[in-house]
CSV table of C-alpha atoms in Angstrom, one decimal:
chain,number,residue,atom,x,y,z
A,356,UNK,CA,-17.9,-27.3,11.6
A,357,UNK,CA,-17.4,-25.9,14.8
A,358,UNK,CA,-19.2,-22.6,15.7
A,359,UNK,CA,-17.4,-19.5,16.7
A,360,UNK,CA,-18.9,-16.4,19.0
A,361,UNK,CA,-17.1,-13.0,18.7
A,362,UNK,CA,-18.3,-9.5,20.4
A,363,UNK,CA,-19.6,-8.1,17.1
A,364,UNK,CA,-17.3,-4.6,17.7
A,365,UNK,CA,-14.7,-3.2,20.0
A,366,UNK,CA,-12.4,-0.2,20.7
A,367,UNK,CA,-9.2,0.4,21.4
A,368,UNK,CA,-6.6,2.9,22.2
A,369,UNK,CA,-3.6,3.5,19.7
A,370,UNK,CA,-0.5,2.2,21.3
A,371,UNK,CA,-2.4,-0.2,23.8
A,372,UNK,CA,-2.8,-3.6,23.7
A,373,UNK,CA,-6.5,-4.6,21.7
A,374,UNK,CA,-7.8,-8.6,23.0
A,375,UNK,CA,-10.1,-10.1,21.2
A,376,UNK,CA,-11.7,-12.7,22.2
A,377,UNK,CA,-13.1,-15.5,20.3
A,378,UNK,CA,-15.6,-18.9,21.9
A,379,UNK,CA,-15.7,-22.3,20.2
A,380,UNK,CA,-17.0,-24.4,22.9
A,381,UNK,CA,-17.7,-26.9,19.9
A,382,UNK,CA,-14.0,-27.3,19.0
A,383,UNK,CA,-12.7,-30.9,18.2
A,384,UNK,CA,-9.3,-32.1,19.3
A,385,UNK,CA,-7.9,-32.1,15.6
A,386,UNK,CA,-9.8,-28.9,14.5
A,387,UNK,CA,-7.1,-25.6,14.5
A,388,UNK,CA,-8.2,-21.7,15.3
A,389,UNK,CA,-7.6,-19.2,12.4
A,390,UNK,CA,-7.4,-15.6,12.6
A,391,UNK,CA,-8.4,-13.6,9.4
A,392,UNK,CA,-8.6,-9.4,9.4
A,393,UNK,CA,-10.2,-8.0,6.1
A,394,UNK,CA,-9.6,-4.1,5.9
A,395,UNK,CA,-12.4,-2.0,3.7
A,396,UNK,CA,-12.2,-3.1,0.4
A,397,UNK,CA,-9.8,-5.9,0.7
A,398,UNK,CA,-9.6,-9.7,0.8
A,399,UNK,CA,-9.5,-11.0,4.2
A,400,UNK,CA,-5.9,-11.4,5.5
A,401,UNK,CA,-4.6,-14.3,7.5
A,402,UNK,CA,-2.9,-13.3,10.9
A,403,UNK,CA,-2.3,-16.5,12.6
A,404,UNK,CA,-3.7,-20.2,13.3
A,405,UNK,CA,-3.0,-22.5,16.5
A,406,UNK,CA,-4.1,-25.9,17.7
A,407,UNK,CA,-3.4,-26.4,21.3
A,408,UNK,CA,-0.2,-24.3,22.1
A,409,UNK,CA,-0.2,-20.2,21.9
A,410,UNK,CA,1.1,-18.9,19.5
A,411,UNK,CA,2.5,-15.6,18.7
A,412,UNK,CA,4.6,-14.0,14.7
A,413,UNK,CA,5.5,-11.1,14.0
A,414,UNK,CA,1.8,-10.1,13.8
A,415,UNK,CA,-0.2,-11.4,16.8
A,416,UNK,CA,-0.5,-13.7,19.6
A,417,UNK,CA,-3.1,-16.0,19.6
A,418,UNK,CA,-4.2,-17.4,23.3
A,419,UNK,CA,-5.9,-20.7,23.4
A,420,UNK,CA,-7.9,-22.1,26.7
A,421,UNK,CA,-6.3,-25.3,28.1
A,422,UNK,CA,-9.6,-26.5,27.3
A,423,UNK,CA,-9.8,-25.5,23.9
A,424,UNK,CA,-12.7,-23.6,24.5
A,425,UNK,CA,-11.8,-20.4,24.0
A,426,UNK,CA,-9.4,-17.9,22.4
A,427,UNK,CA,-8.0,-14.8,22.5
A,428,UNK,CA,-5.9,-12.7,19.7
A,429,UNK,CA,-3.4,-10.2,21.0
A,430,UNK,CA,-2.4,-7.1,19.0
A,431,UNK,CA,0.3,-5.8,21.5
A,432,UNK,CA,0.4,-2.2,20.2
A,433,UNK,CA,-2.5,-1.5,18.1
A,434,UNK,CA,-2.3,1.1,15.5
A,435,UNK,CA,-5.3,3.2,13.2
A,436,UNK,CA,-4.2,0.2,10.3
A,437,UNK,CA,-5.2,-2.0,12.9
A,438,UNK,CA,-8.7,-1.1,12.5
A,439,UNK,CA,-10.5,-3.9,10.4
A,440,UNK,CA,-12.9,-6.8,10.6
A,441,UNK,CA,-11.6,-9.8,13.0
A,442,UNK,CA,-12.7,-13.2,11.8
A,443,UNK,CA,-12.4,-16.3,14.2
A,444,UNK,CA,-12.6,-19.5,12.2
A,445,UNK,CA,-12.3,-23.3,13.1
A,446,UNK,CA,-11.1,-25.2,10.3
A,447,UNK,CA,-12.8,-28.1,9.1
A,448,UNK,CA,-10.9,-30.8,10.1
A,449,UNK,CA,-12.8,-34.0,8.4
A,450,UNK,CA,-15.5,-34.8,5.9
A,451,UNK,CA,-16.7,-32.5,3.3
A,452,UNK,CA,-15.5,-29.8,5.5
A,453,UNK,CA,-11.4,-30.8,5.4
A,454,UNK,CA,-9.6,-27.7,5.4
A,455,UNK,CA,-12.6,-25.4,4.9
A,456,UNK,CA,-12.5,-22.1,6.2
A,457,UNK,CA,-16.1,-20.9,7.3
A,458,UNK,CA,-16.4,-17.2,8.4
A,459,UNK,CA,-18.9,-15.9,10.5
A,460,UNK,CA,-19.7,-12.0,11.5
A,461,UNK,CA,-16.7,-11.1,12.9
A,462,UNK,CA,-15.8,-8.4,15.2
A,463,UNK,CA,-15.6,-4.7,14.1
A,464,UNK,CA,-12.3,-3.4,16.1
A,465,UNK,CA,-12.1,0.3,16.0
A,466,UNK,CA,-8.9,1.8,17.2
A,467,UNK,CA,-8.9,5.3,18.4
A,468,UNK,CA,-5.9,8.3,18.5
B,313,UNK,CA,5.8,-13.7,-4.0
B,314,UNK,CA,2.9,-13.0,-6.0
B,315,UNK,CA,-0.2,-12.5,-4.4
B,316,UNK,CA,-4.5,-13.9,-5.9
B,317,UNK,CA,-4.9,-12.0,-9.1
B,318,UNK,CA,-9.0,-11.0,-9.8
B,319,UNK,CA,-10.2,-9.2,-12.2
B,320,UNK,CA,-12.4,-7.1,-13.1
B,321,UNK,CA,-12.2,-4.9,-9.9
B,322,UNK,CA,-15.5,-3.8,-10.4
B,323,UNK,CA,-18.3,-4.6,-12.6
B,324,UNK,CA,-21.5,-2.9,-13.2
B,325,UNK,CA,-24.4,-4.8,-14.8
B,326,UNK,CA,-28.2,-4.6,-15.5
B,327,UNK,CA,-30.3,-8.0,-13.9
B,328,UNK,CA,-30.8,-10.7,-16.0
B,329,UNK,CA,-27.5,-10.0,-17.9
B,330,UNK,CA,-24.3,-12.4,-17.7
B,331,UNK,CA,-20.8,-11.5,-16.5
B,332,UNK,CA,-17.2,-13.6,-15.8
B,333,UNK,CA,-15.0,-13.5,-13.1
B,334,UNK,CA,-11.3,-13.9,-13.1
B,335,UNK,CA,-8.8,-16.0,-10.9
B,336,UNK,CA,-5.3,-16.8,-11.1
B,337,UNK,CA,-3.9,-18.4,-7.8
B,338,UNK,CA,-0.9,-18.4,-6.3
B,339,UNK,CA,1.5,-20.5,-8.7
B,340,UNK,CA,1.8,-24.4,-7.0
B,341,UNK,CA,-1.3,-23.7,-4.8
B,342,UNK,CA,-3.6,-26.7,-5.6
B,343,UNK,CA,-6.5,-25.6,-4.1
B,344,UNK,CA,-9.0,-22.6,-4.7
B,345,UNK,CA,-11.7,-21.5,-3.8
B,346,UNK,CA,-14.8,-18.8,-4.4
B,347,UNK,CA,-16.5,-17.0,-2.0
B,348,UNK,CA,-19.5,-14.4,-2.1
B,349,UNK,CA,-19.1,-11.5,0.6
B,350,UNK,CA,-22.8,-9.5,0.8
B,351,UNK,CA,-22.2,-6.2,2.0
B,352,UNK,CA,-22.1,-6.5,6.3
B,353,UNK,CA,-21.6,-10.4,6.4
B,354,UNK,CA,-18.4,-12.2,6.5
B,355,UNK,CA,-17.4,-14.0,2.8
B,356,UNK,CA,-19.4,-17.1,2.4
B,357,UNK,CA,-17.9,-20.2,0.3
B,358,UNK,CA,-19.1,-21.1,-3.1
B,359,UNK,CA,-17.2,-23.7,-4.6
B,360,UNK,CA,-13.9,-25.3,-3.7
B,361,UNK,CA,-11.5,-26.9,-6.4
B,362,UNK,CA,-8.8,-29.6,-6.0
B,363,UNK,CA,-6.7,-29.1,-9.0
B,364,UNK,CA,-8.9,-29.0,-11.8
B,365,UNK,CA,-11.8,-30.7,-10.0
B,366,UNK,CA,-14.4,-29.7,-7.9
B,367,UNK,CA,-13.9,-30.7,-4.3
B,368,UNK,CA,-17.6,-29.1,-2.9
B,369,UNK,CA,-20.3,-26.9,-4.7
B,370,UNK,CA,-22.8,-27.6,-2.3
B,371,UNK,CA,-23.5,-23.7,-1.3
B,372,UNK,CA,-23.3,-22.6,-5.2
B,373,UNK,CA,-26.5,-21.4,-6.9
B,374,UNK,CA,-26.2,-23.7,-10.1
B,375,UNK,CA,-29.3,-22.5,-11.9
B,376,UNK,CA,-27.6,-19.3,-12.5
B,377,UNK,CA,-23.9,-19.8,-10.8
B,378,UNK,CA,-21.0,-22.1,-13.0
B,379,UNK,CA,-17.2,-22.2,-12.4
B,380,UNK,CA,-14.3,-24.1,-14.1
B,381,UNK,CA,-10.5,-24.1,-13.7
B,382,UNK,CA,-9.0,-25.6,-16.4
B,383,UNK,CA,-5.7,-27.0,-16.2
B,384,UNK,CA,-6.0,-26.9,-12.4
B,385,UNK,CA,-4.6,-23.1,-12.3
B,386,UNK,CA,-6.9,-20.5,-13.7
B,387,UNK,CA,-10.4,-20.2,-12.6
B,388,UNK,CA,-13.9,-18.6,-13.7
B,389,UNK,CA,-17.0,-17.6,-12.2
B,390,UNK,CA,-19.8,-17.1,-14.0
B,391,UNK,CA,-23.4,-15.9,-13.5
B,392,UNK,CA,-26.5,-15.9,-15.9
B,393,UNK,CA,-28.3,-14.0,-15.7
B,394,UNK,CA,-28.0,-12.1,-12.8
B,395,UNK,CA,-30.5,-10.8,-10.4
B,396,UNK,CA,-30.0,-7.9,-7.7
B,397,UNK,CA,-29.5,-10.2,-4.8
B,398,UNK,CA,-26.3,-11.3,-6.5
B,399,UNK,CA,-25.0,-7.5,-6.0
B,400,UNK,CA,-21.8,-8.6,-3.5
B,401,UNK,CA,-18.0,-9.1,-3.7
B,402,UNK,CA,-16.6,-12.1,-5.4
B,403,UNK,CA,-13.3,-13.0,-3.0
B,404,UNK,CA,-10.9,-16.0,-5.2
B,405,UNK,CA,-8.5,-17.9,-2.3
B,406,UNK,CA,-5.9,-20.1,-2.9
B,407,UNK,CA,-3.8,-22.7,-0.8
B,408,UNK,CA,-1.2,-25.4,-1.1
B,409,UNK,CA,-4.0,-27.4,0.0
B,410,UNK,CA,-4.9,-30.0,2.9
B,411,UNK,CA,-2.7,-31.9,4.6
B,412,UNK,CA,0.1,-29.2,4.0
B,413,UNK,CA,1.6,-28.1,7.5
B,414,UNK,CA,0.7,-23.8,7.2
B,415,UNK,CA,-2.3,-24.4,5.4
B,416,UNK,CA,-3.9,-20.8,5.4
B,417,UNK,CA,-5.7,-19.2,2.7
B,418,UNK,CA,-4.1,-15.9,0.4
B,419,UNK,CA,-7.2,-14.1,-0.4
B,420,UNK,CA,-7.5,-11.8,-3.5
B,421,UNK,CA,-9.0,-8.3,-3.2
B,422,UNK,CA,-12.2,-9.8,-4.9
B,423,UNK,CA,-14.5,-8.6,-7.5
B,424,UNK,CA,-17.1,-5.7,-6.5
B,425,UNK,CA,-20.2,-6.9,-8.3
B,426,UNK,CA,-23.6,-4.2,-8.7
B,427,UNK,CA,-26.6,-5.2,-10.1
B,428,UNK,CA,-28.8,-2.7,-11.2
């Protein structure tokens, strides 16, 4: 499976916009970019997926390099529920790893009043 | 629609005793999965199930670990016995499975496992 680097925390200010961003350098041409957020003591939550195009629901907007290198997720107007564990995934996309999801550290994101 | 169901939520036990997990999916979702989430770490996968048969157990600890899901719907995990290292959350996922255009996983709020 393709790797995934995220910053392992960030802040942001309630009401502004909170990027996170997200490198897969590894990425192959059929392999999509998840988004996941777990909150404390919940299951992780899916936010949104894309494979070349950007994306964007009701939740997010998800940024993807030309290249496919890179990502970014956009929370346009972050609020203090926003605060949670960010998960940037590559999903398997052949073999034994078909459809896997493989989670890494993460990125704290911490949103202030 | 109804979300993962787990139980217990919690589960206290001394090492070297036994204990069951519950999972019931999303209904028509073909394909679940297991994961172990150690306090700070992101939830790693233990065993993925195709129906009623087991796709990839490659990262499960089979001298203590087992899980079924019989009938393709319901699933258990089970481990005995239990050592302290085990002390973790138990996350269940579901999905319609692969090839299936949205094909994202509904987590359940997992099991909260202590071994003492």
């Amino acid at each position: 499976d393709a790797k995934t680097t995220q910053p392992t925390s960030m802040d942001c200010a309630e009401g502004r916009a909170a990027n996170l961003p997200c490198n897969h350098s590894t990425i192959s041409g059929n392999e999509y970019v998840y988004w996941y957020r777990q909150i404390h003591s919940q299951g992780p939550q899916y936010i949104i997926h894309g494979l070349k195009n950007n994306e964007t629901n009701e939740m997010a907007s998800l940024i993807i390099t030309e290249d496919r290198k890179s990502s970014t997720l956009i929370l346009p107007h972050a609020t203090l529920r926003d605060t949670a564990v960010y998960y940037c995934i590559v999903r398997g996309a052949g073999g034994t790893s078909y459809g896997k999801l493989t989670f890494g550290q993460g990125t704290i994101l911490t949103v202030h009043p | 629609e109804a979300g993962v169901a787990q139980s217990p939520r919690y589960k206290i036990i001394e090492k070297r005793q036994s204990v069951a997990f519950w999972c019931n999916p999303i209904s028509g979702h073909a394909t679940l999965y297991w994961y172990q989430q150690i306090l700070g770490q992101g939830p790693k996968l233990l065993i993925q199930f195709q129906n009623n048969g087991v796709v990839d157990d490659s990262q499960l600890p089979k001298d203590r670990f087992s899980a079924e899901r019989l009938k393709g719907v319901d699933s258990t995990l089970k481990i005995q016995p239990a050592k302290l290292e085990d002390s973790a959350v138990y996350l269940c996922a579901s999905s319609l499975g692969p090839g299936t255009a949205d094909y994202g996983y509904t987590f359940g709020s997992g099991t909260r496992l202590t071994v003492v």
